[in-house]
Tab-separated table of C-alpha atoms and ligand atoms in Angstrom:
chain	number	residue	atom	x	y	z
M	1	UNK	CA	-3.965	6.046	12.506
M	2	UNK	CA	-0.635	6.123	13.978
M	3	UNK	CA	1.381	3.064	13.959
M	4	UNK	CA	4.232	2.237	16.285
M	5	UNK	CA	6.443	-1.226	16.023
M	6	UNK	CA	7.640	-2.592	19.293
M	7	UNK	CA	10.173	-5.343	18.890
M	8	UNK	CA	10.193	-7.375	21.955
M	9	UNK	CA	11.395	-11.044	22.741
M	10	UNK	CA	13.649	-12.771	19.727
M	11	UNK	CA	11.656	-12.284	16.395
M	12	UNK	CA	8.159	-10.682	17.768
M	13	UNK	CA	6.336	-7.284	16.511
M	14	UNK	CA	3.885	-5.785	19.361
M	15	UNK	CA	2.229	-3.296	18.109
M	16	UNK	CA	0.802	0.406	18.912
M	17	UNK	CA	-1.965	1.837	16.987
M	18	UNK	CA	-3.438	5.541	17.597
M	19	UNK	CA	-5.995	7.768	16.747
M	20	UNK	CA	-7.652	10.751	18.181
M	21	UNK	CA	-6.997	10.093	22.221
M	22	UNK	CA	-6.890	6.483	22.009
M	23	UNK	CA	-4.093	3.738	21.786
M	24	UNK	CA	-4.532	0.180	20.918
M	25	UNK	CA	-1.767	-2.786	21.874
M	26	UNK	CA	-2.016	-5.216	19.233
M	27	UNK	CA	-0.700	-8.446	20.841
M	28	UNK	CA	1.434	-7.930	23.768
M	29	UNK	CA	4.234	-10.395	24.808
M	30	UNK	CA	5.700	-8.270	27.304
M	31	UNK	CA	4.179	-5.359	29.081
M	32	UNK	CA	7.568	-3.285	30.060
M	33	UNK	CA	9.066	-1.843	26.412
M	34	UNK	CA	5.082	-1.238	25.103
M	35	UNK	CA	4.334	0.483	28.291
M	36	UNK	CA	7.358	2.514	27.957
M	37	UNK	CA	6.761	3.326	24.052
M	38	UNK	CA	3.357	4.917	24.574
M	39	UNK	CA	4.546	6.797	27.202
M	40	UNK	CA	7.212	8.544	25.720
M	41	UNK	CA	4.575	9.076	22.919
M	42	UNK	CA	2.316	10.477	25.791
M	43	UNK	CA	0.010	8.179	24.686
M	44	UNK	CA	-2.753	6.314	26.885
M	45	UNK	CA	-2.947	2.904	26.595
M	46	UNK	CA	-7.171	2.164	26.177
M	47	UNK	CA	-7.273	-1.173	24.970
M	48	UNK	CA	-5.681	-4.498	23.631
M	49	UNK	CA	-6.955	-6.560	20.460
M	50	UNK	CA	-5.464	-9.928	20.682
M	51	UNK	CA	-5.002	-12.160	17.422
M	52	UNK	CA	-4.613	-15.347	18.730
M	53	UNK	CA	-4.092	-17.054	22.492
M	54	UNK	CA	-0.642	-18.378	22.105
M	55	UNK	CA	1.656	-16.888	25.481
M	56	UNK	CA	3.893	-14.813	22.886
M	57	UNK	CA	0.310	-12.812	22.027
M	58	UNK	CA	-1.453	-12.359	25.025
M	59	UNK	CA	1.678	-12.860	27.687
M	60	UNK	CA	1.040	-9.172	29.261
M	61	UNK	CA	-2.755	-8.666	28.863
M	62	UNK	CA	-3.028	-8.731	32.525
M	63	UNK	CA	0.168	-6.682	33.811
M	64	UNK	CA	-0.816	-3.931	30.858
M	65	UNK	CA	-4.906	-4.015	31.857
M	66	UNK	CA	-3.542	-3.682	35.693
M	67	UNK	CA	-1.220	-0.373	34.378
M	68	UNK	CA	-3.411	1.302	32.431
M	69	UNK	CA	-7.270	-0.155	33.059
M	70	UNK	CA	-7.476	-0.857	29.523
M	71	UNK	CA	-10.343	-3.039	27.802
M	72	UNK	CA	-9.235	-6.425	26.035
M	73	UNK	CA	-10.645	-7.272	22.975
M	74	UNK	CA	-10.003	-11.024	21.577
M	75	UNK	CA	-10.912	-14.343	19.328
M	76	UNK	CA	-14.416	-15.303	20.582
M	77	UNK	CA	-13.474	-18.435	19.810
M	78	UNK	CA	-10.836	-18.601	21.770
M	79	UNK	CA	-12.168	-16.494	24.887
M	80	UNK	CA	-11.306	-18.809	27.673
M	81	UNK	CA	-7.675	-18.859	26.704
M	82	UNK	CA	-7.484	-14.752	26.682
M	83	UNK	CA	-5.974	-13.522	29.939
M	84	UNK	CA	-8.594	-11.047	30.933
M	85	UNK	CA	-10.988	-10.461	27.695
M	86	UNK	CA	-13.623	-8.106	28.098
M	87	UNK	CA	-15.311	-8.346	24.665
M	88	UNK	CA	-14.650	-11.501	22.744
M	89	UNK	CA	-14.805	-10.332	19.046
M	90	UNK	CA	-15.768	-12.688	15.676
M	91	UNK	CA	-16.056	-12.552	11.833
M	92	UNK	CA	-17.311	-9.046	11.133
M	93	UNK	CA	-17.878	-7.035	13.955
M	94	UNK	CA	-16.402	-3.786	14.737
M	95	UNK	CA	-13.381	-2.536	16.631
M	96	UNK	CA	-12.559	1.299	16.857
M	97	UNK	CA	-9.464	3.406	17.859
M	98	UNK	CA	-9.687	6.704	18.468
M	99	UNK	CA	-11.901	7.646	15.380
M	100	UNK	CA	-10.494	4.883	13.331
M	101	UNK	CA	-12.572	2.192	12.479
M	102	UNK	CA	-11.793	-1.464	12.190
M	103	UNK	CA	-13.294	-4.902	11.370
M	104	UNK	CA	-12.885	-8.451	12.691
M	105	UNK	CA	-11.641	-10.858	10.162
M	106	UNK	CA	-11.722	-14.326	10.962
M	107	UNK	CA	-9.182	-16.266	9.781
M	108	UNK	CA	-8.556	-19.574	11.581
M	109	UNK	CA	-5.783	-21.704	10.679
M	110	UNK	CA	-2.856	-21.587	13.149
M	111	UNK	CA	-5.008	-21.911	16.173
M	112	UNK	CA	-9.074	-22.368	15.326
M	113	UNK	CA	-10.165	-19.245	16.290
M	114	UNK	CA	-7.600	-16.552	15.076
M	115	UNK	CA	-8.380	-13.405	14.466
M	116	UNK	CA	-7.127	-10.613	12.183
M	117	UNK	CA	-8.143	-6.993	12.546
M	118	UNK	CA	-8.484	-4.325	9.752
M	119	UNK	CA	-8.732	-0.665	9.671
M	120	UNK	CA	-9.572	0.241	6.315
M	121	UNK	CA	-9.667	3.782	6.702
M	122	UNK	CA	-5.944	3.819	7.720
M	123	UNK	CA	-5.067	0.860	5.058
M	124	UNK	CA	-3.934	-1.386	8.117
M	125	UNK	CA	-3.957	-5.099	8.430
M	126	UNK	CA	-2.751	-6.993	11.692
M	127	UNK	CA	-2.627	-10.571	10.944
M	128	UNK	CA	-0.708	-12.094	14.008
M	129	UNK	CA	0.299	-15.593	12.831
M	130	UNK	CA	-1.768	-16.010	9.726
M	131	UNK	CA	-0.200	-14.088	6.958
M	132	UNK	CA	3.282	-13.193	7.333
M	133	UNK	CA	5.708	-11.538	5.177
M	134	UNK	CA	6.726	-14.594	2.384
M	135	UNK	CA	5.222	-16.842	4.700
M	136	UNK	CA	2.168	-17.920	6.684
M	137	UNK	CA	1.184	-19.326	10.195
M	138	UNK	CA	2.280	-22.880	11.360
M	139	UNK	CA	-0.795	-25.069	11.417
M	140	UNK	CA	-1.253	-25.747	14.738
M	141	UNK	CA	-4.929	-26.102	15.033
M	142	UNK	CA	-6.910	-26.071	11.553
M	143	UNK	CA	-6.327	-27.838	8.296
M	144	UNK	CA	-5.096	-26.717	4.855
M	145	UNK	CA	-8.247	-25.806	3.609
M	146	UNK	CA	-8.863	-23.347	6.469
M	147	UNK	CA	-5.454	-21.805	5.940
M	148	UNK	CA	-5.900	-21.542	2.341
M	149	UNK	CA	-9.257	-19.918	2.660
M	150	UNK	CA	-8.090	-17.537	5.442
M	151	UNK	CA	-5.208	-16.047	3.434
M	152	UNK	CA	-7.280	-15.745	0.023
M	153	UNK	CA	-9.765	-13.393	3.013
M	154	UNK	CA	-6.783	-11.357	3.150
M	155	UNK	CA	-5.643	-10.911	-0.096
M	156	UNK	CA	-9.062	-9.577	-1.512
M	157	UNK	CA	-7.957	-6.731	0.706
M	158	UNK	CA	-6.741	-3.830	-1.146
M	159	UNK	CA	-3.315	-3.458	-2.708
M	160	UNK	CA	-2.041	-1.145	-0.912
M	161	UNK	CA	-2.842	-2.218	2.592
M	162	UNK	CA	0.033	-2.761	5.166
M	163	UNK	CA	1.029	-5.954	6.332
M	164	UNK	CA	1.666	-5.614	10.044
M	165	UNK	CA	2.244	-9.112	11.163
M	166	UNK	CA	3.593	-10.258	14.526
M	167	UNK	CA	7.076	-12.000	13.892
M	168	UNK	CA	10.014	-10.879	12.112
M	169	UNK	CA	10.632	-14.412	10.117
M	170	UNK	CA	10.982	-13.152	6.353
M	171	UNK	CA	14.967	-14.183	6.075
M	172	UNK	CA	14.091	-17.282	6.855
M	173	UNK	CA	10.757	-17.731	4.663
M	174	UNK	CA	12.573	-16.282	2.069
M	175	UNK	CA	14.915	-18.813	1.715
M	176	UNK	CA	12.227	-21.412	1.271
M	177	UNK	CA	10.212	-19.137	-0.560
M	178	UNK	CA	13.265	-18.866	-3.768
M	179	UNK	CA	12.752	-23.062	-3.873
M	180	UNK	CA	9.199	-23.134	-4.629
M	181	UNK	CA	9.807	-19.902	-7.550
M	182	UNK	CA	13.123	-19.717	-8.316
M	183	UNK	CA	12.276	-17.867	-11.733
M	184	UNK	CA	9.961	-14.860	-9.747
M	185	UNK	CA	11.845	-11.895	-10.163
M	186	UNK	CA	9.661	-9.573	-8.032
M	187	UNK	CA	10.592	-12.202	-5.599
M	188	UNK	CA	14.277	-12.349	-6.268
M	189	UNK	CA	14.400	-8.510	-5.779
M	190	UNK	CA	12.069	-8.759	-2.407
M	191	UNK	CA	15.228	-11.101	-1.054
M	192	UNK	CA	18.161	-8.412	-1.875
M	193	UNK	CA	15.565	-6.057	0.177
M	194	UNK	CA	15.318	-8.021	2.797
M	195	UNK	CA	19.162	-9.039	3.269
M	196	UNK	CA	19.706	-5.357	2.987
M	197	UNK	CA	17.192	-4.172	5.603
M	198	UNK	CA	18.447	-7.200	7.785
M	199	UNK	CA	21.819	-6.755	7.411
M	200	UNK	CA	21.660	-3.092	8.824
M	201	UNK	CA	19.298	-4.226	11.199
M	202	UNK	CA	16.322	-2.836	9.709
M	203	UNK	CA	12.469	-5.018	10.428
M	204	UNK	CA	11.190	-6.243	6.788
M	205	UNK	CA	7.730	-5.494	7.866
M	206	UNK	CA	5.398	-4.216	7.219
M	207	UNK	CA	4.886	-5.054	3.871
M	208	UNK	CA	1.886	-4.671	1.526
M	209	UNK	CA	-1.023	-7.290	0.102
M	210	UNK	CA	0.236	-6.389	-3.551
M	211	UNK	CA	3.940	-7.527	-2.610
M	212	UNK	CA	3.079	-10.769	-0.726
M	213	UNK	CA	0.402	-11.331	-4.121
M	214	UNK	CA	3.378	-11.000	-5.937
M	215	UNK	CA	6.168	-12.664	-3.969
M	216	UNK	CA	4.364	-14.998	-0.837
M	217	UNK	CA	4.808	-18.909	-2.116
M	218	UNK	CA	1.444	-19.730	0.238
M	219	UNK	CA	-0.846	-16.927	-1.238
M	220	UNK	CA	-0.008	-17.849	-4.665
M	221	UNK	CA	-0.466	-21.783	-4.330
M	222	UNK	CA	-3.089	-22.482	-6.859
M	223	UNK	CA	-5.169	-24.441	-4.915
M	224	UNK	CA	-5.832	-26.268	-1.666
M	225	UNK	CA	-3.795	-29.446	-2.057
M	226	UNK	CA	-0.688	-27.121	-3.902
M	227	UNK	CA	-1.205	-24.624	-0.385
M	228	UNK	CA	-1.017	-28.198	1.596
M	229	UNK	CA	2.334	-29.291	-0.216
M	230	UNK	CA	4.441	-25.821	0.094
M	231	UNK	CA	3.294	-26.166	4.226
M	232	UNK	CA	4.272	-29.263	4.701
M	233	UNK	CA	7.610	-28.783	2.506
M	234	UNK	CA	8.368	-25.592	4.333
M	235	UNK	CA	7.661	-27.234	7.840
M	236	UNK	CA	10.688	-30.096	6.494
M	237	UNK	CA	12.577	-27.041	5.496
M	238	UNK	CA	15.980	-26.755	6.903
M	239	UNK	CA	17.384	-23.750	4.819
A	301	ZN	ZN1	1.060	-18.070	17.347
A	302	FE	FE1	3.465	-15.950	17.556
């Protein structure tokens, strides 16, 4: 499985994913630059798994269904807030691409029903606003312990699995992330990687399940109550 980045709006990652004759839009914001990315790929667009049903996710379901009569796939338990959703997906079931096969992971947290959407075969992960790199998903709609559970889901993953989450926030959670371990060194050499790849403009994802094992302040919390403390410190952050 192919996989193309599409940076669209301030800090969000839409993504392309392709296999055989079929191309997947992993939450669309804007319809116009993902539209014009698969078509310079000569790629058609078949259909669009959503993660979650917040506007900056699901924004051009309808304009990119109306271009390309694509199918939507999204949260079941968030259906009625997915602009056009054809299949509404949960905890287990399967999504293909092309020939590439994927699985619904369920991983509510930042809204209740959020989904995440992994392709084993091609070692892909797309977490939308769960896991992100050094950081995790705002909790907008579930509790700590839901959080907490959802990201220990996704780091029984394997190792090696790419990270392809939907915002480009790691400067900023890796300031915060240095105050929680200030003695990590796989951490402290993550941040000169990061200021590097930002400073020439470069996206810091995707990244991998063994780095954010190693380096991600929320995945390494011990517990529930230590997850709860680094959120709500890192929500008070001003870094
Ligand atoms: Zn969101
Ligand atoms: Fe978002």
């Amino acid at each position: 499985m192919e996989v193309v980045q599409v940076p669209v709006l301030s800090d969000n990652y839409v993504y392309l994913a392709h296999d055989g004759d079929e191309t997947a839009v992993i939450d669309p914001a804007v319809a116009e630059p993902v539209l014009a990315a698969a078509a310079a790929r000569g790629w058609r667009i078949t259909q669009i798994l959503n993660t979650h049903w917040h506007p900056d996710h699901v924004g051009a379901n309808l304009a990119i269904k109306e271009a390309t009569g694509c199918q939507i796939a999204g949260p079941a338990g968030e259906a009625s807030k997915i602009p056009g959703i054809d299949r509404a997906v949960a905890d287990g079931e399967q999504v293909a691409v092309g020939g590439a096969e994927g699985v619904v992971i369920d991983v509510p947290g930042h809204t209740a029903g959020h989904n995440a959407y992994y392709f084993a075969g091609a070692g892909v992960l797309f977490c939308g606003d769960t896991l992100f790199a050094l950081g995790c998903g705002r909790l907008f709609e579930g509790t700590p312990g839901q959080m907490h559970a959802s990201l220990a889901k996704l780091m029984a993953l394997p190792d090696a699995t790419r990270v392809y989450c939907a915002h480009e926030y790691t400067q900023a959670n890796a300031r915060f992330a240095v105050t929680v371990e200030p003695g990590n060194a796989a951490l402290a050499e993550r941040v000169v990687a990061i200021d590097a790849a930002r400073a020439s403009g470069r996206p810091t994802v995707p990244s991998t399940i063994r780095l954010e094992r190693a380096t991600n302040p929320f995945v390494r919390a011990r517990d529930v109550a230590e997850f709860a403390a680094r959120r709500a410190a890192k929500d008070a952050f001003r870094g």
